[in-house]
XYZ file of C-alpha atoms in Angstrom:
378
model
C -37.252 104.071 -49.015
C -34.217 102.270 -50.285
C -33.146 98.883 -49.280
C -35.248 96.922 -47.000
C -34.484 93.337 -45.105
C -36.987 90.749 -45.776
C -37.447 87.152 -44.289
C -38.412 84.494 -46.171
C -39.725 81.652 -43.715
C -39.520 78.080 -44.392
C -40.738 74.650 -43.045
C -37.994 72.994 -41.195
C -35.898 71.143 -43.257
C -36.686 73.342 -46.678
C -33.913 75.672 -45.940
C -31.829 74.215 -48.430
C -34.215 73.953 -51.098
C -35.567 77.716 -50.818
C -32.293 78.737 -51.175
C -31.687 76.816 -54.176
C -35.474 78.601 -55.235
C -33.245 81.971 -54.763
C -30.523 81.327 -56.523
C -32.222 80.349 -59.513
C -34.145 83.702 -59.131
C -31.333 85.621 -59.259
C -30.785 86.599 -55.828
C -26.834 86.017 -54.109
C -26.725 88.383 -50.883
C -28.570 86.071 -48.239
C -28.472 84.582 -44.980
C -29.558 81.153 -44.482
C -30.465 80.422 -40.821
C -33.296 77.292 -39.256
C -36.162 78.172 -40.800
C -35.550 81.111 -42.503
C -33.700 82.758 -45.076
C -32.846 86.700 -44.596
C -31.898 89.008 -47.554
C -32.078 92.938 -48.196
C -34.309 94.205 -51.676
C -36.910 96.843 -51.960
C -40.771 96.919 -52.276
C -40.143 95.119 -55.789
C -39.285 91.867 -54.209
C -41.661 91.904 -51.971
C -44.382 91.102 -55.336
C -41.605 88.869 -56.940
C -40.631 86.968 -53.671
C -44.402 86.247 -53.205
C -45.344 85.879 -56.819
C -42.788 83.172 -57.291
C -41.412 81.171 -54.395
C -42.911 78.329 -53.879
C -41.108 76.469 -51.409
C -41.346 79.154 -48.828
C -44.118 79.719 -45.824
C -44.121 83.576 -46.027
C -42.531 86.697 -46.760
C -42.083 89.420 -44.011
C -40.544 92.857 -43.871
C -38.212 92.846 -40.702
C -38.350 96.659 -39.387
C -35.855 96.266 -36.344
C -33.959 93.870 -34.479
C -32.464 94.391 -30.450
C -31.703 92.668 -27.516
C -34.823 93.207 -24.789
C -34.345 91.865 -21.766
C -36.868 93.823 -19.904
C -40.304 95.767 -20.699
C -39.155 98.914 -20.576
C -35.969 97.906 -23.215
C -38.734 96.319 -25.114
C -41.099 99.260 -25.079
C -38.124 102.331 -26.027
C -36.922 100.337 -28.686
C -39.773 99.504 -30.359
C -41.095 102.893 -29.865
C -37.609 104.582 -31.490
C -38.295 102.767 -35.008
C -40.306 105.101 -37.894
C -43.043 103.504 -38.096
C -45.321 106.314 -39.144
C -42.976 106.090 -42.307
C -44.704 102.527 -42.600
C -48.311 102.857 -40.784
C -50.505 104.845 -42.435
C -52.797 107.101 -39.966
C -55.455 104.505 -40.567
C -53.671 101.196 -40.465
C -55.139 98.234 -38.816
C -52.072 96.733 -37.292
C -52.568 94.074 -34.553
C -49.663 92.111 -33.122
C -48.716 88.539 -32.879
C -45.895 87.183 -30.845
C -43.371 84.166 -30.087
C -40.916 84.186 -27.072
C -38.294 81.104 -27.105
C -35.427 80.500 -24.944
C -36.024 84.493 -23.596
C -36.373 86.084 -20.321
C -39.373 87.988 -21.521
C -41.317 84.364 -22.042
C -45.002 86.141 -21.986
C -45.825 86.410 -25.005
C -49.519 88.450 -24.280
C -47.215 90.873 -22.235
C -44.953 91.245 -25.489
C -47.623 92.208 -27.734
C -49.475 94.481 -25.988
C -46.175 96.505 -24.818
C -45.330 96.295 -28.757
C -48.584 97.879 -29.674
C -48.374 100.456 -26.911
C -44.749 101.263 -28.187
C -46.355 101.665 -31.750
C -49.168 103.528 -30.447
C -47.078 106.473 -28.868
C -44.897 106.664 -31.595
C -47.502 107.318 -34.113
C -49.541 109.792 -31.403
C -46.513 111.514 -31.555
C -46.235 112.001 -35.446
C -49.666 112.279 -36.483
C -50.448 114.389 -33.579
C -53.452 112.242 -32.621
C -54.651 109.877 -29.795
C -56.748 108.006 -31.600
C -56.931 105.416 -34.429
C -59.578 103.594 -35.724
C -57.672 101.372 -37.498
C -60.223 100.772 -40.324
C -57.840 100.881 -43.713
C -55.025 98.768 -44.885
C -53.929 95.459 -42.738
C -50.628 95.284 -41.356
C -50.076 92.143 -38.775
C -46.874 92.885 -36.790
C -45.132 90.608 -35.555
C -42.562 90.373 -32.415
C -40.580 87.766 -32.652
C -38.005 86.948 -29.158
C -35.018 84.533 -29.205
C -32.042 84.357 -26.863
C -33.093 87.873 -26.013
C -32.881 89.159 -29.305
C -36.573 90.660 -30.156
C -36.984 91.262 -34.145
C -40.133 93.079 -35.405
C -41.474 92.250 -38.499
C -44.434 92.881 -40.815
C -46.185 90.131 -42.534
C -46.354 90.663 -46.146
C -48.255 87.439 -47.827
C -51.506 87.244 -45.526
C -52.630 83.553 -46.088
C -49.638 81.436 -46.166
C -47.754 80.993 -49.512
C -49.025 77.096 -49.413
C -52.240 78.231 -50.376
C -51.735 78.842 -54.087
C -55.596 79.470 -55.189
C -56.677 76.298 -56.959
C -57.062 73.643 -54.140
C -60.665 74.434 -52.866
C -61.255 70.891 -51.781
C -59.068 68.352 -50.095
C -58.195 65.279 -49.155
C -58.577 64.097 -45.148
C -54.663 64.538 -44.839
C -53.094 66.736 -47.621
C -50.121 67.401 -48.513
C -48.915 71.436 -48.162
C -48.644 72.834 -51.620
C -44.844 74.103 -50.489
C -43.555 70.516 -49.225
C -44.807 69.033 -52.692
C -43.012 71.786 -54.558
C -39.494 70.716 -52.525
C -40.192 67.277 -53.340
C -40.488 67.453 -56.862
C -36.888 70.267 -56.757
C -35.593 67.129 -54.827
C -35.689 64.811 -57.572
C -33.905 65.156 -60.606
C -36.929 65.278 -62.743
C -37.103 67.635 -65.336
C -40.359 68.611 -67.758
C -39.268 66.297 -70.132
C -39.978 63.261 -68.133
C -42.625 61.510 -67.635
C -43.805 62.064 -64.059
C -45.877 59.909 -61.998
C -47.774 60.206 -58.917
C -49.434 56.957 -57.648
C -51.111 58.276 -54.088
C -52.733 61.736 -55.898
C -55.309 62.442 -53.251
C -56.183 65.842 -53.936
C -53.949 66.357 -56.936
C -51.333 68.271 -55.200
C -47.995 66.971 -56.457
C -49.129 66.634 -60.515
C -50.527 70.429 -60.184
C -47.323 71.541 -58.495
C -45.380 69.220 -61.226
C -46.987 70.699 -64.229
C -46.866 74.607 -62.627
C -43.194 73.937 -62.620
C -43.102 72.555 -66.161
C -44.592 74.560 -67.620
C -43.093 77.944 -65.428
C -46.049 78.957 -64.232
C -45.715 81.315 -60.666
C -47.092 79.583 -57.783
C -48.490 83.178 -56.914
C -50.438 83.699 -60.353
C -53.804 82.645 -58.703
C -54.191 84.763 -55.969
C -53.996 87.560 -53.539
C -51.675 89.248 -51.323
C -51.924 91.022 -48.122
C -49.502 94.035 -49.088
C -50.822 94.622 -52.698
C -53.268 96.777 -50.500
C -50.564 98.979 -48.727
C -50.158 102.434 -49.887
C -46.435 101.865 -49.707
C -45.940 99.956 -52.475
C -46.642 101.300 -55.462
C -49.292 99.533 -57.648
C -47.729 99.613 -60.990
C -44.576 97.304 -59.083
C -47.223 94.304 -59.009
C -49.114 94.927 -62.123
C -45.244 94.893 -63.605
C -44.888 91.877 -61.442
C -47.797 90.203 -62.557
C -47.102 90.867 -66.147
C -44.103 89.222 -66.237
C -45.894 85.806 -64.629
C -48.064 85.938 -67.609
C -45.373 86.665 -70.352
C -42.815 83.725 -68.915
C -44.832 80.917 -69.075
C -45.467 78.793 -70.944
C -48.540 77.348 -71.482
C -47.822 75.316 -74.269
C -45.041 72.840 -73.006
C -46.284 69.284 -73.472
C -45.700 67.284 -70.248
C -46.401 63.792 -69.380
C -48.007 63.908 -65.946
C -50.440 61.474 -64.637
C -52.238 61.026 -60.805
C -53.531 57.799 -59.603
C -55.050 57.228 -56.795
C -57.479 54.003 -55.825
C -60.544 55.777 -54.495
C -62.229 57.425 -57.145
C -63.565 60.527 -55.111
C -59.709 61.277 -54.616
C -59.416 61.430 -58.855
C -62.787 63.715 -58.975
C -61.395 66.187 -56.381
C -58.257 65.965 -58.437
C -59.570 66.737 -61.389
C -61.472 69.468 -60.192
C -58.511 71.074 -58.628
C -56.814 70.724 -62.106
C -59.085 72.588 -63.842
C -59.333 75.369 -61.178
C -55.605 76.090 -61.936
C -56.334 75.338 -65.460
C -54.297 72.308 -66.184
C -56.814 69.670 -66.759
C -55.454 69.292 -70.533
C -52.097 69.011 -69.290
C -52.526 66.238 -66.406
C -54.052 62.853 -66.602
C -55.668 61.230 -63.751
C -57.067 57.734 -63.379
C -58.245 55.793 -60.864
C -55.521 52.844 -60.557
C -53.492 51.500 -57.389
C -49.704 51.785 -57.583
C -49.204 47.680 -57.834
C -50.947 48.196 -60.923
C -48.515 50.218 -62.273
C -47.520 49.304 -66.113
C -45.245 51.080 -68.602
C -43.655 50.908 -71.659
C -41.480 54.137 -71.354
C -37.909 53.563 -70.718
C -37.090 56.254 -67.878
C -39.389 58.190 -65.302
C -39.786 59.512 -62.080
C -42.587 57.942 -59.649
C -42.824 60.506 -56.699
C -45.747 59.556 -53.834
C -46.784 60.425 -50.702
C -48.558 57.043 -49.666
C -50.121 56.040 -46.815
C -48.062 55.776 -43.781
C -50.086 53.601 -41.116
C -50.071 56.084 -38.423
C -53.334 54.294 -37.488
C -52.781 50.725 -35.240
C -55.464 49.502 -37.727
C -53.637 50.396 -40.390
C -50.430 49.309 -40.242
C -50.677 45.839 -41.297
C -52.448 46.741 -44.582
C -49.519 49.640 -45.379
C -47.112 47.230 -44.364
C -48.194 44.658 -47.121
C -49.129 47.720 -49.691
C -44.980 48.431 -49.143
C -43.909 44.989 -50.309
C -45.736 44.787 -52.855
C -44.905 48.559 -54.331
C -41.011 47.006 -53.885
C -42.246 44.079 -56.504
C -44.144 45.401 -58.696
C -41.541 48.635 -58.986
C -38.187 46.330 -59.208
C -39.260 45.808 -62.835
C -38.417 49.342 -63.748
C -34.734 49.736 -63.009
C -34.439 52.997 -65.062
C -36.959 54.393 -63.381
C -36.770 56.456 -60.366
C -38.806 56.380 -57.225
C -39.503 58.819 -54.464
C -41.756 57.967 -51.668
C -42.934 60.432 -48.231
C -43.662 58.090 -44.872
C -42.804 58.267 -41.704
C -42.854 54.375 -41.511
C -39.301 53.572 -39.971
C -39.119 49.880 -42.198
C -40.371 51.600 -45.267
C -36.707 50.327 -46.754
C -37.097 46.971 -45.561
C -40.595 46.163 -46.686
C -39.853 47.887 -50.000
C -36.732 45.499 -50.679
C -33.795 48.104 -50.978
C -31.665 50.443 -50.278
C -32.486 53.841 -50.747
C -29.905 55.810 -52.718
C -30.301 58.677 -50.315
C -32.750 59.988 -47.711
C -33.935 63.169 -46.399
C -35.480 63.897 -42.889
C -38.503 66.216 -43.853
C -41.920 67.602 -41.845
C -44.902 66.578 -43.336
C -47.294 69.298 -40.387
C -45.993 68.047 -37.241
C -45.012 64.558 -38.388
C -41.248 63.491 -38.586
C -40.693 61.708 -41.640
C -38.128 60.721 -44.248
C -38.140 61.231 -47.926
C -36.823 57.916 -49.465
C -35.223 58.469 -53.123
C -34.174 55.335 -55.237
C -32.682 56.691 -58.235
C -32.728 54.478 -61.382
C -30.225 53.277 -63.891
C -29.415 55.259 -66.875
C -31.227 53.735 -69.561
C -29.072 52.149 -72.356
C -28.911 54.035 -75.536
C -30.703 53.129 -78.801
């Protein structure tokens, strides 16, 4: 099989960041849509994209897309796809689904019909009437949108936000993919200081360190498609060797994480140790209002408390006001904060240079970006 179609899914609002990632990785021929980017590639790209993309949720292999306004049409067009070229005889292939603004709105029925169609196709191809499904795992998805059906197979397994270093996390953890996007949306470069004053389980500092040392986000985990006979094992071996070859583990970085809770500092330190970055990042118990630095410029990126609960609102409002007063003493630093609080700018005491709507899970937030003035030349 030569060229295949791949789908890189993203959280809402991160499409342009993922597009920039693909461009930086050398990809040019792709289409950006809401929540996904589609591109042509091959099996080598399944390995490469899973290992390297920081802001994407997962990589899917698109098998076919067609119009389906009846169950018969869905069955026949699914059955006509080349499943025997994709699924080995012993494959385990559950079918999941979703339907948006389509006549075929019953997802369980669509899943059952797709499963039956694939089985009928494989029966004819393998000349058997029973499949034990004890072999490699292929999760098939039928996605219906405005009567267009897309059949795809997940190549990732656990979502790409699971890097393999965060076994323990805070109560409301920031997804690694969103943390990476927050960093990419700054102008931070690895030669500049990076501070997270609300580090929680350490996600932002760890993601910054991995970006700074060019460590692939997927280096510390496995992927479901590594078990597929379709993909030659040497492709995965080469991709992982390249990851190791280009990592700059000796690059010195100035990255710190602060939190008012000593338990979060212990948690962050443990997670940094898991990924091998405990000597790269400094964690310290400290509140943001005690921030003090002699460095002329740097980047502060944080996910402060939002005040979603009624009993926290006054406390959070006071925190934002204090932050604004303290950080106002550092005009050449740049500050980036993610929060759902509608009055953040007013409380912080100044208007953001730029703000962007992002979703932290299901919570609609804004990413407030305050650009620092240029430092005077020495």
